[in-house]
Amino acid sequence: MSIQSKLIQAYEMMAAASSVLIIAHLRPDGDALSSVAALRLVVKDLGKQTACYCQQKNQQLFDYLPGFQEIESDWDYLKSKYEFEGNIIDKFDLVIVADCGALTRTALVQEITDYKQAGGKIIEFDHHPRIDEYADLEIRYPDLSSTAELIYQFIIVNKIFLSRELADCVLTGILMDTGNFLYPSASNETLKAVAATLAAGAHYSKIVSYTLQNKDMAVVKMWGLALERLKINSRYQMATSVITRADIKNILGQDALDTASESDLFSGLSGFLSNLAGAKAILLLYEEEDGYVKGSLRSTPNGFMVDKLARTLGGGGHKRASGFSIPGHLEKIGNNWQIIN
Ligand SMILES: [Mn+2]
């Protein structure tokens, strides 16, 4: 099925539904939140009841997005707010999942499995490589810069009016997932979508200053430490750096930053390091709160693809931006850092 037919079918499914639940991945990033906010506007405009859910949503940076306050992060609260107790199907006859390659990333595995068994329909909008197949209509295009870009295509194909609010959502998602058009995933189609959002009145400079330019002191200090420890492996031309849990505690003054900000903090840092001349790829290792070491991999512009390495280590992601998580901790032995299990 072509992308156009899938996007048209998705809109028809939304129009035929009476009540729609929209979900993005846990610890949502800017693209996930923007995609949920955009889909919420579209579904509401069709006159449907909508509820939105992202577990561990803790990103006040994006509170300018339309309907941001309506995105719930507590599943029990959402159930009481929308007055249902058992199966999702008791309340919603369509579930839309955005920006989630794996079902586990919805943080609703059991609920969605039960919903599907009861005959519930699911649409998925995503740009991550597939991990699980569970949607009735899967609209997955890993070559796209962001889920927001896919939603822009959905808007155009279905001749939905690109309001200023929708344009702000699309622009935010694209900006965040391309690091202000810096990453190679930003194609000419991406920039055409961006041009259309600007023509529709999207607030480019406001969005950039709220999000990308809003780095606090602790974040910059963390970057400083990672730069200081940067090393290049001469054989593979891979640059590596490490951040331990103790560093996080020292710099941030607290042991655990909320996980959402933490994943954003380190993906911003990996994106920044990927500009390093002379390296083919970068690997940033940091200790997570739960006894795991997370590896964040990025290709440099003329570097090698990193997705295979991530998958070999049990992770996944895009060709040029991927990651993995392995049990253990970081230890400095002599001049080198090692992951000790
Ligand atoms: Mn995304």
XYZ file of C-alpha atoms and ligand atoms in Angstrom:
342
model
C 0.000 0.000 0.000
C 1.362 3.452 -0.846
C 1.999 6.034 1.806
C -0.882 8.122 0.408
C -3.407 5.291 0.700
C -2.268 4.541 4.230
C -2.618 8.175 5.253
C -6.075 8.388 3.689
C -7.139 5.166 5.393
C -5.896 6.509 8.731
C -8.066 9.606 8.377
C -11.065 7.457 7.446
C -10.522 5.318 10.539
C -10.405 8.463 12.685
C -13.583 9.766 11.066
C -15.360 6.451 11.683
C -14.339 6.246 15.352
C -16.315 7.812 18.162
C -13.671 8.070 20.836
C -9.902 8.031 20.307
C -6.954 7.395 22.609
C -3.625 8.856 21.428
C -0.385 7.528 22.903
C 3.321 8.223 22.414
C 6.343 6.637 24.003
C 7.246 6.889 27.665
C 9.635 9.713 28.602
C 8.361 11.538 25.528
C 10.698 13.799 23.601
C 9.704 16.850 21.582
C 8.757 14.822 18.520
C 6.536 12.457 20.508
C 4.752 15.285 22.332
C 4.330 17.327 19.140
C 2.907 14.331 17.307
C 0.379 13.650 20.049
C -0.575 17.341 20.192
C -1.049 17.498 16.388
C -3.095 14.283 16.223
C -5.235 15.487 19.107
C -6.103 18.670 17.191
C -7.006 16.705 14.056
C -9.168 14.186 15.890
C -10.889 16.880 17.949
C -11.670 18.777 14.752
C -13.457 15.664 13.538
C -15.693 16.066 16.587
C -14.387 13.015 18.446
C -13.689 12.590 22.100
C -9.925 12.328 22.601
C -7.623 11.344 25.428
C -3.829 11.502 25.290
C -1.281 9.531 27.266
C 2.522 9.467 27.665
C 4.022 7.799 30.701
C 6.636 9.886 32.520
C 5.776 13.001 30.592
C 7.905 15.554 32.301
C 8.888 18.093 29.746
C 7.741 21.538 30.736
C 9.909 22.881 27.877
C 7.118 22.012 25.490
C 4.239 23.480 27.452
C 3.490 25.906 24.606
C 2.211 23.032 22.460
C -1.558 23.170 22.004
C -3.297 20.824 24.451
C -0.054 20.062 26.290
C -1.867 20.031 29.652
C -4.312 17.442 28.279
C -1.564 14.858 27.749
C -1.862 12.672 30.846
C 1.029 10.743 32.337
C -0.806 8.781 35.041
C -2.760 5.887 33.593
C -5.005 5.419 36.654
C -5.840 9.104 36.631
C -6.642 8.956 32.915
C -9.007 6.035 33.541
C -10.867 7.891 36.247
C -10.956 11.120 34.216
C -12.520 9.348 31.231
C -14.621 7.090 33.447
C -13.654 3.556 32.524
C -12.252 0.755 34.598
C -11.449 -2.346 32.601
C -10.432 -2.649 28.986
C -9.508 0.364 26.866
C -12.224 -0.779 24.467
C -14.873 0.044 27.079
C -14.147 3.687 26.373
C -12.177 4.063 23.126
C -12.803 2.463 19.757
C -9.547 3.647 18.185
C -6.026 3.830 19.565
C -3.348 5.858 17.777
C 0.277 5.229 18.717
C 2.895 7.791 17.676
C 6.708 7.631 17.600
C 7.015 4.144 19.210
C 9.039 1.404 17.501
C 8.331 -1.133 20.230
C 5.096 -1.897 22.031
C 6.909 -1.781 25.390
C 7.665 1.907 24.783
C 3.939 2.685 25.175
C 4.203 1.454 28.803
C 0.761 -0.109 28.188
C 1.695 -3.576 26.927
C -1.001 -5.487 28.827
C -3.680 -2.854 28.234
C -3.017 -2.765 24.477
C -2.813 -6.547 24.226
C -6.203 -6.852 25.971
C -7.644 -4.104 23.792
C -6.510 -5.892 20.618
C -7.915 -9.193 21.843
C -11.248 -7.482 22.396
C -11.186 -6.377 18.719
C -9.855 -2.837 19.170
C -8.209 -1.068 16.218
C -4.764 0.531 16.295
C -3.054 2.999 13.956
C 0.664 3.608 14.280
C 2.531 6.667 12.985
C 6.277 6.256 13.278
C 9.747 6.792 11.861
C 11.616 4.240 13.987
C 12.545 0.841 12.587
C 9.915 -1.746 13.509
C 10.450 -3.851 16.597
C 6.921 -5.217 17.160
C 4.094 -5.632 14.745
C 0.826 -4.887 16.487
C -0.998 -2.159 14.588
C -3.936 -2.703 12.223
C -2.610 0.146 10.142
C 1.117 0.635 10.443
C 2.409 3.870 8.893
C 6.105 3.489 9.451
C 8.763 5.293 7.413
C 12.227 5.083 9.006
C 13.690 7.394 6.358
C 11.675 10.332 7.613
C 13.310 12.822 9.969
C 10.560 12.637 12.549
C 7.059 11.430 13.278
C 6.041 15.083 12.989
C 7.147 15.064 9.329
C 4.949 12.019 8.737
C 2.044 13.843 10.358
C 2.676 16.790 8.068
C 2.247 14.423 5.105
C -0.917 13.084 6.704
C -2.238 16.641 6.958
C -1.411 17.421 3.300
C -2.708 14.160 1.820
C -6.018 14.534 3.647
C -6.312 18.259 2.803
C -6.563 19.183 6.469
C -6.158 22.925 7.065
C -2.645 23.602 8.375
C -3.522 25.969 11.205
C -0.864 27.916 13.046
C -1.280 25.549 16.007
C -0.767 22.459 13.852
C 2.190 24.159 12.186
C 3.807 24.793 15.593
C 3.469 21.080 16.418
C 4.978 19.915 13.120
C 7.831 22.424 13.313
C 8.653 21.515 16.926
C 8.853 17.785 16.169
C 11.072 18.312 13.122
C 13.355 20.799 14.888
C 13.859 18.536 17.863
C 14.499 15.348 15.881
C 16.867 17.016 13.412
C 18.732 19.158 15.996
C 17.703 22.338 14.173
C 18.142 20.701 10.701
C 21.636 19.570 11.569
C 21.251 15.798 11.358
C 21.426 14.008 8.008
C 17.811 12.858 8.399
C 16.709 16.371 7.396
C 15.930 15.914 3.686
C 14.643 18.320 1.070
C 11.139 17.002 1.845
C 11.728 17.824 5.521
C 12.643 21.396 4.618
C 9.602 21.700 2.339
C 7.437 20.692 5.287
C 9.213 23.278 7.425
C 8.660 25.973 4.780
C 4.944 25.155 4.809
C 4.783 25.449 8.605
C 6.474 28.860 8.422
C 4.036 29.979 5.739
C 1.242 28.884 8.095
C 2.686 31.150 10.798
C 4.634 28.724 12.972
C 6.705 30.480 15.654
C 10.218 29.408 14.588
C 12.317 31.721 16.743
C 10.114 31.295 19.788
C 10.267 27.502 19.476
C 14.056 27.489 19.028
C 14.608 29.739 22.016
C 12.225 27.708 24.209
C 13.842 24.410 23.331
C 17.236 24.183 21.632
C 18.753 27.388 23.014
C 17.504 26.829 26.522
C 20.526 25.054 27.998
C 21.126 25.515 31.679
C 24.448 25.721 33.475
C 24.419 22.106 34.670
C 23.875 20.855 31.140
C 26.787 22.893 29.802
C 29.026 21.637 32.648
C 28.095 18.057 31.808
C 29.058 18.699 28.192
C 32.364 20.117 29.449
C 33.140 16.938 31.368
C 32.277 14.747 28.400
C 34.546 16.856 26.162
C 37.396 16.569 28.626
C 37.179 12.761 28.572
C 36.808 12.446 24.836
C 39.100 9.882 23.197
C 39.462 8.630 19.657
C 40.145 5.020 18.820
C 42.702 5.268 16.008
C 41.743 1.956 14.424
C 38.012 2.591 14.045
C 38.067 6.365 14.333
C 35.355 6.118 16.916
C 35.288 8.822 19.556
C 34.103 7.830 23.015
C 33.310 9.570 26.243
C 31.801 8.563 29.577
C 29.627 10.079 32.268
C 29.174 8.205 35.535
C 26.305 8.338 37.988
C 28.592 10.178 40.408
C 29.189 12.884 37.759
C 25.474 13.275 37.289
C 25.033 13.590 41.035
C 27.880 16.104 41.408
C 26.841 18.318 38.559
C 23.099 18.242 38.953
C 23.146 18.147 42.726
C 20.718 15.273 42.765
C 21.090 11.598 42.122
C 18.306 11.178 39.672
C 17.252 13.752 37.237
C 13.833 12.805 35.964
C 14.357 10.247 33.258
C 12.818 12.382 30.526
C 15.248 15.232 30.984
C 18.039 12.730 31.369
C 17.466 11.075 28.010
C 17.191 14.517 26.404
C 20.329 15.728 28.085
C 22.419 12.877 26.729
C 20.917 12.738 23.275
C 21.638 16.476 22.938
C 25.208 15.812 24.012
C 25.660 12.924 21.543
C 24.251 15.118 18.779
C 26.747 17.831 19.656
C 29.687 15.363 19.760
C 28.726 13.981 16.356
C 30.119 17.181 14.824
C 33.632 16.089 15.698
C 36.053 16.255 12.751
C 38.302 13.221 12.347
C 35.811 10.796 13.907
C 33.603 8.382 11.963
C 31.217 7.826 14.843
C 30.828 8.675 18.488
C 29.845 6.590 21.474
C 28.732 8.240 24.672
C 28.445 5.876 27.635
C 26.633 6.903 30.791
C 25.400 5.144 33.881
C 21.683 4.984 34.273
C 19.985 4.997 37.635
C 19.027 1.330 37.550
C 22.452 -0.324 37.234
C 22.623 -0.196 33.458
C 25.133 1.518 31.212
C 23.519 3.253 28.313
C 25.390 3.707 25.043
C 24.366 6.478 22.715
C 25.787 6.075 19.202
C 25.926 8.680 16.428
C 27.491 8.722 12.979
C 29.401 11.789 11.945
C 28.386 13.313 8.591
C 30.894 11.207 6.588
C 31.054 8.387 9.082
C 29.817 4.808 9.249
C 26.343 3.572 10.145
C 25.934 2.673 13.803
C 22.658 0.746 13.897
C 24.236 -2.707 13.466
C 26.561 -2.159 16.379
C 23.616 -1.041 18.524
C 21.617 -4.126 17.555
C 24.588 -6.437 18.243
C 24.563 -5.026 21.763
C 20.830 -5.612 22.165
C 19.697 -2.107 21.274
C 18.336 -0.460 18.163
C 17.479 2.788 16.450
C 18.272 4.599 13.250
C 21.242 4.083 10.923
C 22.982 7.226 12.124
C 21.566 7.530 15.633
C 21.037 4.506 17.815
C 21.606 3.192 21.289
C 21.775 0.240 23.646
C 21.656 -0.493 27.336
C 23.667 -3.190 29.111
C 23.819 -4.177 32.787
C 26.929 -3.035 34.603
C 28.781 0.064 35.673
C 31.659 2.183 34.389
C 35.082 1.894 35.928
C 38.349 3.619 35.120
C 41.112 1.052 34.899
C 44.481 2.640 34.191
C 43.845 5.117 31.418
C 40.774 3.432 30.063
C 37.160 3.172 30.983
C 35.479 -0.216 31.032
C 31.995 -1.523 31.507
C 32.144 -3.961 34.421
C 29.309 -6.379 34.826
Mn 10.890 10.875 16.765
